[in-house]
Amino acid sequence: MDIDSPPAAFPDPPASHHTHLNLPSFSASFPLPFRVLFLVGLAQLLWASNLHILYLLGLDTSWILDFRDTVAVEDVPLHALSAEDVGDEPPQRESPISRPESKTLHRSLYKLFAIYTAWVGSGWLIFRSVTGADQQAMENFRWFVGLVAIGAILGAFAPWDGIGIRDRAALKRAVRRIFLPSLAAPIFFSDVILADIFTSFAKVLGDLWISSCQILQGGITRGRVAQTGFSRYFTLVMVCLPYILRFRQCVLESYQSGWTSTRPLFNALKYFSAFPVIILSAAQKSVAVDVAASKGLTVQQLAEMDERWFGEHRLFRLWLLAVVVNSMYSFWWDVQMDWGLALCDVDTWIPKKDSRTSGRPDLSLLGRIRRLFSRGGPSISEHQRSPYPTPSPSFTQLPQPGLPTSPVTLSSSSSSSKLAFFAFGLRPTLLLPDPLVYHLFALIDLVLRFTWSLKLSSHLHTISEIESGVFMMEALELIRRWMWVFIRMEWEAVKMTEARRAKDSNGAVLWEQKDGP
């Protein structure tokens, strides 16, 4: 998962080691605060491209995310909404549901990204030209970096009319619902997506706090260094915060279902499994000291030996176990639950024994495992769109309102043997154009979930310890989340189309409530 590995407890390595990797030059040319701002901008661009590409593929992203214009009146004056913001028809205060057109969602986001890039990029260029990568000059002008960051925050949350007013208002409402949820208010799918994106910013939030301390107290040229005293614990809180919010969201989702849906609780368990990784990671600072003492060495001598594996230490083994459990469970949930694929199904890899011939259920070990993890067995495969549960996926051909007119349909009766071959571990209805995309994204997701293994290899440890390596891994996590969003929203569209058949006695769609994003 996107959690820091045990922070290095060693002093700086000798100058003779890896002289081609120059830490000070990277920090001087690209200080930590600007790296945080860059990653925020990258997330904006990736999210805009998510909405743009899904729209080009024919998916109604406004319907999938449950965006509504009717609630915008509390934050946005109607006269301030441009025709591009609201689509062909202006929002009405009394209309039951008024959604912005999907084709307008990414346009304003691209414009906001351009403004953000111009502001932050200009600030970085000015900072570079004024300081000239001189450490003392960078320390003297660190107030300018804070000014750039404050300007970006005000641009996102200040109530000013202009480009992206609807998107900025929707972001403020979504953040308010995530941080201060109501026990009775529904949890919208857009809030779930945003909260999951927050979890990909776990490391970045820790860097944000470190950057704030460096701007206020100095040390902007030192790069990403561990904090001491109270600040160290606050960094830990910042890293845990996205998982706390998502964990609470899952518990609230189950509460709103009257505790009848177990899927949110199993989902909450996934986020809860991140806490042992974070806490044990922070506790690893004592591992190097203990190992060095047991060998009669100093920490400096242990560092010169390039010793990076502390498997004999109990705390290290506990951390490694927590990482394995969290990474494997998170990957399984991504593929099985969030994407609806069968790549992790027991039936996909082990042929199912036909119990109808014997008239008795399969009581073997494999049979019990199959019933536990197959789609038809546990209630955790039920999807709940709070506060109303939607039906479990039945993997049948769906009607197409709001979806592409020609989805890729994979089935055992397909006339194309090639298509059937690529359908291994997928599902019958696919809305992305090529089945290979699902396999590719699953493979990349698995690799990026286990990038922590690079930090356990002594000959590769510098990749994760230098500043550029940490920055690269943070950027890769955002790219992994970008890929995750594509299939997550596509799978949600498939389920929503199926659930659209289920209506209440008045003929209203179950999830069409008056309030929304």
PDB file of C-alpha atoms in Angstrom, residues 157-425:
ATOM      1  CA  PHE A 157     -11.353  27.370  -1.582  1.00  0.00           C
ATOM      2  CA  ALA A 158     -11.941  31.156  -1.704  1.00  0.00           C
ATOM      3  CA  PRO A 159     -15.450  32.110  -2.927  1.00  0.00           C
ATOM      4  CA  TRP A 160     -14.530  33.943  -6.146  1.00  0.00           C
ATOM      5  CA  ASP A 161     -16.568  33.984  -9.331  1.00  0.00           C
ATOM      6  CA  GLY A 162     -14.887  32.731 -12.435  1.00  0.00           C
ATOM      7  CA  ILE A 163     -13.548  29.582 -14.031  1.00  0.00           C
ATOM      8  CA  GLY A 164     -14.578  26.334 -12.403  1.00  0.00           C
ATOM      9  CA  ILE A 165     -16.889  27.928  -9.833  1.00  0.00           C
ATOM     10  CA  ARG A 166     -19.114  24.863  -9.820  1.00  0.00           C
ATOM     11  CA  ASP A 167     -16.177  22.476  -9.410  1.00  0.00           C
ATOM     12  CA  ARG A 168     -14.647  24.490  -6.584  1.00  0.00           C
ATOM     13  CA  ALA A 169     -17.987  24.660  -4.785  1.00  0.00           C
ATOM     14  CA  ALA A 170     -18.509  20.910  -5.245  1.00  0.00           C
ATOM     15  CA  LEU A 171     -15.020  20.248  -3.871  1.00  0.00           C
ATOM     16  CA  LYS A 172     -15.730  22.298  -0.739  1.00  0.00           C
ATOM     17  CA  ARG A 173     -19.001  20.465  -0.144  1.00  0.00           C
ATOM     18  CA  ALA A 174     -17.382  17.068  -0.680  1.00  0.00           C
ATOM     19  CA  VAL A 175     -14.506  17.866   1.688  1.00  0.00           C
ATOM     20  CA  ARG A 176     -16.997  19.051   4.294  1.00  0.00           C
ATOM     21  CA  ARG A 177     -19.009  15.839   3.987  1.00  0.00           C
ATOM     22  CA  ILE A 178     -15.870  13.693   4.264  1.00  0.00           C
ATOM     23  CA  PHE A 179     -14.488  15.485   7.330  1.00  0.00           C
ATOM     24  CA  LEU A 180     -17.830  16.240   9.018  1.00  0.00           C
ATOM     25  CA  PRO A 181     -20.273  13.557   7.838  1.00  0.00           C
ATOM     26  CA  SER A 182     -23.885  13.413   8.885  1.00  0.00           C
ATOM     27  CA  LEU A 183     -25.194  10.146  10.250  1.00  0.00           C
ATOM     28  CA  ALA A 184     -28.341  10.472   8.157  1.00  0.00           C
ATOM     29  CA  ALA A 185     -26.947  11.938   4.933  1.00  0.00           C
ATOM     30  CA  PRO A 186     -26.139   9.506   2.110  1.00  0.00           C
ATOM     31  CA  ILE A 187     -22.542   8.784   1.156  1.00  0.00           C
ATOM     32  CA  PHE A 188     -22.284   9.656  -2.497  1.00  0.00           C
ATOM     33  CA  PHE A 189     -20.057   7.753  -4.871  1.00  0.00           C
ATOM     34  CA  SER A 190     -18.118  10.928  -5.685  1.00  0.00           C
ATOM     35  CA  ASP A 191     -17.252  11.230  -1.972  1.00  0.00           C
ATOM     36  CA  VAL A 192     -15.961   7.663  -1.968  1.00  0.00           C
ATOM     37  CA  ILE A 193     -13.750   8.352  -4.992  1.00  0.00           C
ATOM     38  CA  LEU A 194     -12.394  11.552  -3.425  1.00  0.00           C
ATOM     39  CA  ALA A 195     -11.687   9.837  -0.104  1.00  0.00           C
ATOM     40  CA  ASP A 196      -9.845   7.027  -1.901  1.00  0.00           C
ATOM     41  CA  ILE A 197      -7.774   9.605  -3.772  1.00  0.00           C
ATOM     42  CA  PHE A 198      -6.916  11.127  -0.385  1.00  0.00           C
ATOM     43  CA  THR A 199      -5.411   7.799   0.693  1.00  0.00           C
ATOM     44  CA  SER A 200      -2.999   8.041  -2.241  1.00  0.00           C
ATOM     45  CA  PHE A 201      -1.850  11.330  -0.720  1.00  0.00           C
ATOM     46  CA  ALA A 202      -0.859   9.738   2.602  1.00  0.00           C
ATOM     47  CA  LYS A 203       2.863  10.308   2.018  1.00  0.00           C
ATOM     48  CA  VAL A 204       2.224  13.692   0.447  1.00  0.00           C
ATOM     49  CA  LEU A 205       0.277  14.856   3.497  1.00  0.00           C
ATOM     50  CA  GLY A 206       3.240  13.924   5.670  1.00  0.00           C
ATOM     51  CA  ASP A 207       5.473  15.903   3.318  1.00  0.00           C
ATOM     52  CA  LEU A 208       3.019  18.778   3.528  1.00  0.00           C
ATOM     53  CA  TRP A 209       3.498  19.013   7.275  1.00  0.00           C
ATOM     54  CA  ILE A 210       7.284  18.736   6.956  1.00  0.00           C
ATOM     55  CA  SER A 211       7.213  21.470   4.294  1.00  0.00           C
ATOM     56  CA  SER A 212       5.169  23.733   6.556  1.00  0.00           C
ATOM     57  CA  CYS A 213       7.685  23.270   9.369  1.00  0.00           C
ATOM     58  CA  GLN A 214      10.549  24.031   6.992  1.00  0.00           C
ATOM     59  CA  ILE A 215       8.903  27.212   5.720  1.00  0.00           C
ATOM     60  CA  LEU A 216       8.203  28.449   9.250  1.00  0.00           C
ATOM     61  CA  GLN A 217      11.327  27.242  11.046  1.00  0.00           C
ATOM     62  CA  GLY A 218      13.903  26.883   8.279  1.00  0.00           C
ATOM     63  CA  GLY A 219      15.608  23.891   6.704  1.00  0.00           C
ATOM     64  CA  ILE A 220      14.005  24.084   3.263  1.00  0.00           C
ATOM     65  CA  THR A 221      17.287  22.915   1.701  1.00  0.00           C
ATOM     66  CA  ARG A 222      17.468  19.768   3.845  1.00  0.00           C
ATOM     67  CA  GLY A 223      14.924  17.823   1.839  1.00  0.00           C
ATOM     68  CA  ARG A 224      12.607  15.201   3.283  1.00  0.00           C
ATOM     69  CA  VAL A 225      13.916  14.686   6.793  1.00  0.00           C
ATOM     70  CA  ALA A 226      12.279  13.154   9.839  1.00  0.00           C
ATOM     71  CA  GLN A 227      10.834  15.561  12.363  1.00  0.00           C
ATOM     72  CA  THR A 228      11.587  15.498  16.079  1.00  0.00           C
ATOM     73  CA  GLY A 229       9.509  16.078  19.174  1.00  0.00           C
ATOM     74  CA  PHE A 230       5.800  16.803  18.816  1.00  0.00           C
ATOM     75  CA  SER A 231       6.169  17.466  15.097  1.00  0.00           C
ATOM     76  CA  ARG A 232       7.143  13.828  14.541  1.00  0.00           C
ATOM     77  CA  TYR A 233       3.829  12.622  15.974  1.00  0.00           C
ATOM     78  CA  PHE A 234       1.870  15.156  13.964  1.00  0.00           C
ATOM     79  CA  THR A 235       3.531  13.854  10.804  1.00  0.00           C
ATOM     80  CA  LEU A 236       2.314  10.388  11.770  1.00  0.00           C
ATOM     81  CA  VAL A 237      -1.217  11.753  12.255  1.00  0.00           C
ATOM     82  CA  MET A 238      -1.159  13.401   8.838  1.00  0.00           C
ATOM     83  CA  VAL A 239      -0.166  10.106   7.192  1.00  0.00           C
ATOM     84  CA  CYS A 240      -2.937   8.250   9.050  1.00  0.00           C
ATOM     85  CA  LEU A 241      -5.631  10.882   8.427  1.00  0.00           C
ATOM     86  CA  PRO A 242      -6.817   9.702   4.958  1.00  0.00           C
ATOM     87  CA  TYR A 243      -7.218   6.139   6.226  1.00  0.00           C
ATOM     88  CA  ILE A 244      -9.087   7.327   9.311  1.00  0.00           C
ATOM     89  CA  LEU A 245     -11.533   9.270   7.137  1.00  0.00           C
ATOM     90  CA  ARG A 246     -12.069   6.378   4.739  1.00  0.00           C
ATOM     91  CA  PHE A 247     -12.397   3.890   7.594  1.00  0.00           C
ATOM     92  CA  ARG A 248     -15.080   6.060   9.219  1.00  0.00           C
ATOM     93  CA  GLN A 249     -16.846   6.399   5.868  1.00  0.00           C
ATOM     94  CA  CYS A 250     -17.068   2.616   5.520  1.00  0.00           C
ATOM     95  CA  VAL A 251     -18.379   2.151   9.059  1.00  0.00           C
ATOM     96  CA  LEU A 252     -20.975   4.866   8.485  1.00  0.00           C
ATOM     97  CA  GLU A 253     -22.019   3.166   5.256  1.00  0.00           C
ATOM     98  CA  SER A 254     -22.690  -0.060   7.130  1.00  0.00           C
ATOM     99  CA  TYR A 255     -24.500   1.831   9.904  1.00  0.00           C
ATOM    100  CA  GLN A 256     -26.841   3.461   7.385  1.00  0.00           C
ATOM    101  CA  SER A 257     -27.748   0.040   6.042  1.00  0.00           C
ATOM    102  CA  GLY A 258     -28.809  -1.017   9.542  1.00  0.00           C
ATOM    103  CA  TRP A 259     -25.668  -3.152   9.792  1.00  0.00           C
ATOM    104  CA  THR A 260     -27.193  -5.518   7.222  1.00  0.00           C
ATOM    105  CA  SER A 261     -24.449  -4.962   4.635  1.00  0.00           C
ATOM    106  CA  THR A 262     -21.122  -6.513   5.585  1.00  0.00           C
ATOM    107  CA  ARG A 263     -19.244  -5.292   2.533  1.00  0.00           C
ATOM    108  CA  PRO A 264     -18.449  -1.849   4.017  1.00  0.00           C
ATOM    109  CA  LEU A 265     -17.104  -3.510   7.172  1.00  0.00           C
ATOM    110  CA  PHE A 266     -14.735  -5.709   5.172  1.00  0.00           C
ATOM    111  CA  ASN A 267     -13.742  -2.617   3.242  1.00  0.00           C
ATOM    112  CA  ALA A 268     -13.110  -0.796   6.522  1.00  0.00           C
ATOM    113  CA  LEU A 269     -10.862  -3.695   7.537  1.00  0.00           C
ATOM    114  CA  LYS A 270      -8.692  -2.944   4.507  1.00  0.00           C
ATOM    115  CA  TYR A 271      -8.085   0.622   5.645  1.00  0.00           C
ATOM    116  CA  PHE A 272      -7.639  -0.474   9.246  1.00  0.00           C
ATOM    117  CA  SER A 273      -4.854  -2.825   8.124  1.00  0.00           C
ATOM    118  CA  ALA A 274      -2.859   0.254   7.063  1.00  0.00           C
ATOM    119  CA  PHE A 275      -2.493   1.470  10.657  1.00  0.00           C
ATOM    120  CA  PRO A 276      -0.142  -1.337  11.807  1.00  0.00           C
ATOM    121  CA  VAL A 277       2.038  -0.622   8.758  1.00  0.00           C
ATOM    122  CA  ILE A 278       2.270   3.083   9.591  1.00  0.00           C
ATOM    123  CA  ILE A 279       2.787   2.635  13.327  1.00  0.00           C
ATOM    124  CA  LEU A 280       5.340  -0.183  13.007  1.00  0.00           C
ATOM    125  CA  SER A 281       7.103   1.799  10.303  1.00  0.00           C
ATOM    126  CA  ALA A 282       7.491   4.751  12.639  1.00  0.00           C
ATOM    127  CA  ALA A 283       8.779   2.413  15.347  1.00  0.00           C
ATOM    128  CA  GLN A 284      11.566   1.045  13.131  1.00  0.00           C
ATOM    129  CA  LYS A 285      13.974   3.782  14.201  1.00  0.00           C
ATOM    130  CA  SER A 286      14.911   1.663  17.187  1.00  0.00           C
ATOM    131  CA  VAL A 287      15.655  -1.401  15.037  1.00  0.00           C
ATOM    132  CA  ALA A 288      19.026  -0.208  13.712  1.00  0.00           C
ATOM    133  CA  VAL A 289      20.143   0.782  17.191  1.00  0.00           C
ATOM    134  CA  ASP A 290      19.194  -2.617  18.645  1.00  0.00           C
ATOM    135  CA  VAL A 291      20.809  -4.565  15.805  1.00  0.00           C
ATOM    136  CA  ALA A 292      24.020  -2.532  16.022  1.00  0.00           C
ATOM    137  CA  ALA A 293      24.169  -3.037  19.797  1.00  0.00           C
ATOM    138  CA  SER A 294      23.642  -6.798  19.462  1.00  0.00           C
ATOM    139  CA  LYS A 295      26.598  -6.990  17.043  1.00  0.00           C
ATOM    140  CA  GLY A 296      28.815  -4.758  19.129  1.00  0.00           C
ATOM    141  CA  LEU A 297      28.863  -2.042  16.465  1.00  0.00           C
ATOM    142  CA  THR A 298      27.853   1.564  16.255  1.00  0.00           C
ATOM    143  CA  VAL A 299      25.063   2.704  13.956  1.00  0.00           C
ATOM    144  CA  GLN A 300      27.682   4.381  11.749  1.00  0.00           C
ATOM    145  CA  GLN A 301      29.642   1.143  11.412  1.00  0.00           C
ATOM    146  CA  LEU A 302      26.461  -0.770  10.605  1.00  0.00           C
ATOM    147  CA  ALA A 303      25.641   1.793   7.908  1.00  0.00           C
ATOM    148  CA  GLU A 304      29.089   1.411   6.349  1.00  0.00           C
ATOM    149  CA  MET A 305      28.458  -2.324   6.063  1.00  0.00           C
ATOM    150  CA  ASP A 306      25.399  -1.589   3.897  1.00  0.00           C
ATOM    151  CA  GLU A 307      23.347  -3.783   6.213  1.00  0.00           C
ATOM    152  CA  ARG A 308      19.677  -3.295   5.366  1.00  0.00           C
ATOM    153  CA  TRP A 309      18.006  -6.550   6.308  1.00  0.00           C
ATOM    154  CA  PHE A 310      17.078  -6.883   9.978  1.00  0.00           C
ATOM    155  CA  GLY A 311      15.080 -10.078   9.771  1.00  0.00           C
ATOM    156  CA  GLU A 312      16.381 -11.194  13.154  1.00  0.00           C
ATOM    157  CA  HIS A 313      14.603  -8.307  14.863  1.00  0.00           C
ATOM    158  CA  ARG A 314      11.038  -9.025  15.985  1.00  0.00           C
ATOM    159  CA  LEU A 315       9.796  -5.494  15.271  1.00  0.00           C
ATOM    160  CA  PHE A 316      11.093  -5.671  11.718  1.00  0.00           C
ATOM    161  CA  ARG A 317       9.370  -9.025  11.140  1.00  0.00           C
ATOM    162  CA  LEU A 318       6.096  -7.639  12.484  1.00  0.00           C
ATOM    163  CA  TRP A 319       6.355  -4.668  10.138  1.00  0.00           C
ATOM    164  CA  LEU A 320       7.085  -6.965   7.191  1.00  0.00           C
ATOM    165  CA  LEU A 321       4.083  -9.147   8.047  1.00  0.00           C
ATOM    166  CA  ALA A 322       1.835  -6.076   8.290  1.00  0.00           C
ATOM    167  CA  VAL A 323       3.039  -4.854   4.881  1.00  0.00           C
ATOM    168  CA  VAL A 324       2.396  -8.223   3.225  1.00  0.00           C
ATOM    169  CA  VAL A 325      -1.100  -8.551   4.703  1.00  0.00           C
ATOM    170  CA  ASN A 326      -2.051  -4.983   3.834  1.00  0.00           C
ATOM    171  CA  SER A 327      -0.669  -5.126   0.288  1.00  0.00           C
ATOM    172  CA  MET A 328      -2.231  -8.490  -0.569  1.00  0.00           C
ATOM    173  CA  TYR A 329      -5.619  -7.623   0.916  1.00  0.00           C
ATOM    174  CA  SER A 330      -5.628  -4.229  -0.823  1.00  0.00           C
ATOM    175  CA  PHE A 331      -4.782  -5.782  -4.186  1.00  0.00           C
ATOM    176  CA  TRP A 332      -7.455  -8.444  -3.775  1.00  0.00           C
ATOM    177  CA  TRP A 333     -10.020  -5.787  -2.914  1.00  0.00           C
ATOM    178  CA  ASP A 334      -9.012  -3.642  -5.895  1.00  0.00           C
ATOM    179  CA  VAL A 335      -9.460  -6.462  -8.383  1.00  0.00           C
ATOM    180  CA  GLN A 336     -12.343  -8.390  -6.849  1.00  0.00           C
ATOM    181  CA  MET A 337     -14.521  -5.748  -5.211  1.00  0.00           C
ATOM    182  CA  ASP A 338     -13.669  -2.370  -6.708  1.00  0.00           C
ATOM    183  CA  TRP A 339     -13.266  -3.638 -10.279  1.00  0.00           C
ATOM    184  CA  GLY A 340     -15.611  -6.640 -10.232  1.00  0.00           C
ATOM    185  CA  LEU A 341     -13.087  -8.881 -11.973  1.00  0.00           C
ATOM    186  CA  ALA A 342     -12.686 -12.602 -11.374  1.00  0.00           C
ATOM    187  CA  LEU A 343      -8.888 -12.706 -11.514  1.00  0.00           C
ATOM    188  CA  CYS A 344      -8.720 -13.537  -7.806  1.00  0.00           C
ATOM    189  CA  ASP A 345     -11.641 -15.965  -7.824  1.00  0.00           C
ATOM    190  CA  VAL A 346     -10.870 -19.532  -6.811  1.00  0.00           C
ATOM    191  CA  ASP A 347     -13.198 -20.746  -9.594  1.00  0.00           C
ATOM    192  CA  THR A 348     -11.065 -18.931 -12.153  1.00  0.00           C
ATOM    193  CA  TRP A 349      -7.946 -20.922 -11.320  1.00  0.00           C
ATOM    194  CA  ILE A 350      -9.407 -24.199  -9.968  1.00  0.00           C
ATOM    195  CA  PRO A 351     -12.060 -25.962 -12.062  1.00  0.00           C
ATOM    196  CA  LYS A 352     -15.291 -26.214 -10.161  1.00  0.00           C
ATOM    197  CA  LYS A 353     -16.428 -29.704  -9.193  1.00  0.00           C
ATOM    198  CA  ASP A 354     -19.988 -30.394 -10.254  1.00  0.00           C
ATOM    199  CA  SER A 355     -21.739 -31.432  -7.053  1.00  0.00           C
ATOM    200  CA  ARG A 356     -25.005 -32.070  -8.858  1.00  0.00           C
ATOM    201  CA  THR A 357     -23.790 -35.479 -10.008  1.00  0.00           C
ATOM    202  CA  SER A 358     -23.362 -36.665  -6.434  1.00  0.00           C
ATOM    203  CA  GLY A 359     -26.242 -34.697  -4.975  1.00  0.00           C
ATOM    204  CA  ARG A 360     -24.021 -33.484  -2.143  1.00  0.00           C
ATOM    205  CA  PRO A 361     -22.116 -30.219  -1.726  1.00  0.00           C
ATOM    206  CA  ASP A 362     -18.362 -30.284  -2.118  1.00  0.00           C
ATOM    207  CA  LEU A 363     -17.029 -30.577   1.455  1.00  0.00           C
ATOM    208  CA  SER A 364     -13.371 -30.775   0.511  1.00  0.00           C
ATOM    209  CA  LEU A 365     -10.899 -28.085   1.509  1.00  0.00           C
ATOM    210  CA  LEU A 366     -10.953 -26.589  -1.978  1.00  0.00           C
ATOM    211  CA  GLY A 367     -14.727 -26.661  -1.969  1.00  0.00           C
ATOM    212  CA  ARG A 368     -14.903 -24.808   1.314  1.00  0.00           C
ATOM    213  CA  ILE A 369     -12.389 -22.221   0.089  1.00  0.00           C
ATOM    214  CA  ARG A 370     -14.351 -21.827  -3.124  1.00  0.00           C
ATOM    215  CA  ARG A 371     -17.617 -21.146  -1.280  1.00  0.00           C
ATOM    216  CA  LEU A 372     -15.859 -18.671   0.982  1.00  0.00           C
ATOM    217  CA  PHE A 373     -14.309 -16.552  -1.754  1.00  0.00           C
ATOM    218  CA  SER A 374     -16.509 -17.110  -4.795  1.00  0.00           C
ATOM    219  CA  ARG A 375     -18.915 -14.387  -5.892  1.00  0.00           C
ATOM    220  CA  GLY A 376     -22.022 -16.312  -5.067  1.00  0.00           C
ATOM    221  CA  GLY A 377     -21.068 -17.044  -1.488  1.00  0.00           C
ATOM    222  CA  PRO A 378     -20.205 -14.330   0.991  1.00  0.00           C
ATOM    223  CA  SER A 379     -22.265 -11.239   1.568  1.00  0.00           C
ATOM    224  CA  ILE A 380     -19.171  -9.073   1.219  1.00  0.00           C
ATOM    225  CA  SER A 381     -19.638  -9.236  -2.550  1.00  0.00           C
ATOM    226  CA  GLU A 382     -22.839  -7.235  -2.210  1.00  0.00           C
ATOM    227  CA  HIS A 383     -22.422  -3.644  -3.272  1.00  0.00           C
ATOM    228  CA  GLN A 384     -24.104  -0.943  -1.257  1.00  0.00           C
ATOM    229  CA  ARG A 385     -24.727   2.541  -2.527  1.00  0.00           C
ATOM    230  CA  SER A 386     -25.562   4.204   0.765  1.00  0.00           C
ATOM    231  CA  PRO A 387     -28.134   4.486   2.110  1.00  0.00           C
ATOM    232  CA  TYR A 388     -29.824   2.106  -0.330  1.00  0.00           C
ATOM    233  CA  PRO A 389     -28.293  -1.255  -1.204  1.00  0.00           C
ATOM    234  CA  THR A 390     -28.095  -2.128  -4.878  1.00  0.00           C
ATOM    235  CA  PRO A 391     -28.356  -5.702  -6.147  1.00  0.00           C
ATOM    236  CA  SER A 392     -25.371  -8.001  -6.253  1.00  0.00           C
ATOM    237  CA  PRO A 393     -23.831  -8.225  -9.737  1.00  0.00           C
ATOM    238  CA  SER A 394     -25.325 -11.013 -11.790  1.00  0.00           C
ATOM    239  CA  PHE A 395     -22.928 -10.730 -14.769  1.00  0.00           C
ATOM    240  CA  THR A 396     -25.637 -10.601 -17.417  1.00  0.00           C
ATOM    241  CA  GLN A 397     -26.033  -8.477 -20.539  1.00  0.00           C
ATOM    242  CA  LEU A 398     -27.235  -5.048 -19.420  1.00  0.00           C
ATOM    243  CA  PRO A 399     -29.374  -2.350 -21.035  1.00  0.00           C
ATOM    244  CA  GLN A 400     -27.389   0.663 -22.078  1.00  0.00           C
ATOM    245  CA  PRO A 401     -28.832   4.002 -20.786  1.00  0.00           C
ATOM    246  CA  GLY A 402     -25.938   6.253 -19.893  1.00  0.00           C
ATOM    247  CA  LEU A 403     -23.381   3.732 -21.155  1.00  0.00           C
ATOM    248  CA  PRO A 404     -21.558   3.094 -24.431  1.00  0.00           C
ATOM    249  CA  THR A 405     -23.788   1.850 -27.207  1.00  0.00           C
ATOM    250  CA  SER A 406     -21.444  -1.027 -28.021  1.00  0.00           C
ATOM    251  CA  PRO A 407     -19.892  -2.501 -24.894  1.00  0.00           C
ATOM    252  CA  VAL A 408     -17.433  -5.348 -25.129  1.00  0.00           C
ATOM    253  CA  THR A 409     -19.374  -8.445 -24.098  1.00  0.00           C
ATOM    254  CA  LEU A 410     -17.355 -11.474 -23.090  1.00  0.00           C
ATOM    255  CA  SER A 411     -18.983 -14.839 -22.578  1.00  0.00           C
ATOM    256  CA  SER A 412     -18.203 -18.501 -22.944  1.00  0.00           C
ATOM    257  CA  SER A 413     -20.403 -18.585 -26.065  1.00  0.00           C
ATOM    258  CA  SER A 414     -18.407 -15.861 -27.811  1.00  0.00           C
ATOM    259  CA  SER A 415     -17.762 -16.602 -31.465  1.00  0.00           C
ATOM    260  CA  SER A 416     -14.276 -15.158 -31.203  1.00  0.00           C
ATOM    261  CA  SER A 417     -11.797 -17.557 -29.637  1.00  0.00           C
ATOM    262  CA  LYS A 418      -9.304 -14.732 -29.337  1.00  0.00           C
ATOM    263  CA  LEU A 419     -11.795 -12.648 -27.362  1.00  0.00           C
ATOM    264  CA  ALA A 420     -12.569 -15.611 -25.140  1.00  0.00           C
ATOM    265  CA  PHE A 421      -8.865 -16.122 -24.498  1.00  0.00           C
ATOM    266  CA  PHE A 422      -8.410 -12.511 -23.384  1.00  0.00           C
ATOM    267  CA  ALA A 423     -11.563 -12.808 -21.256  1.00  0.00           C
ATOM    268  CA  PHE A 424      -9.752 -14.962 -18.704  1.00  0.00           C
ATOM    269  CA  GLY A 425     -10.562 -13.720 -15.211  1.00  0.00           C
TER     270      GLY A 425
END
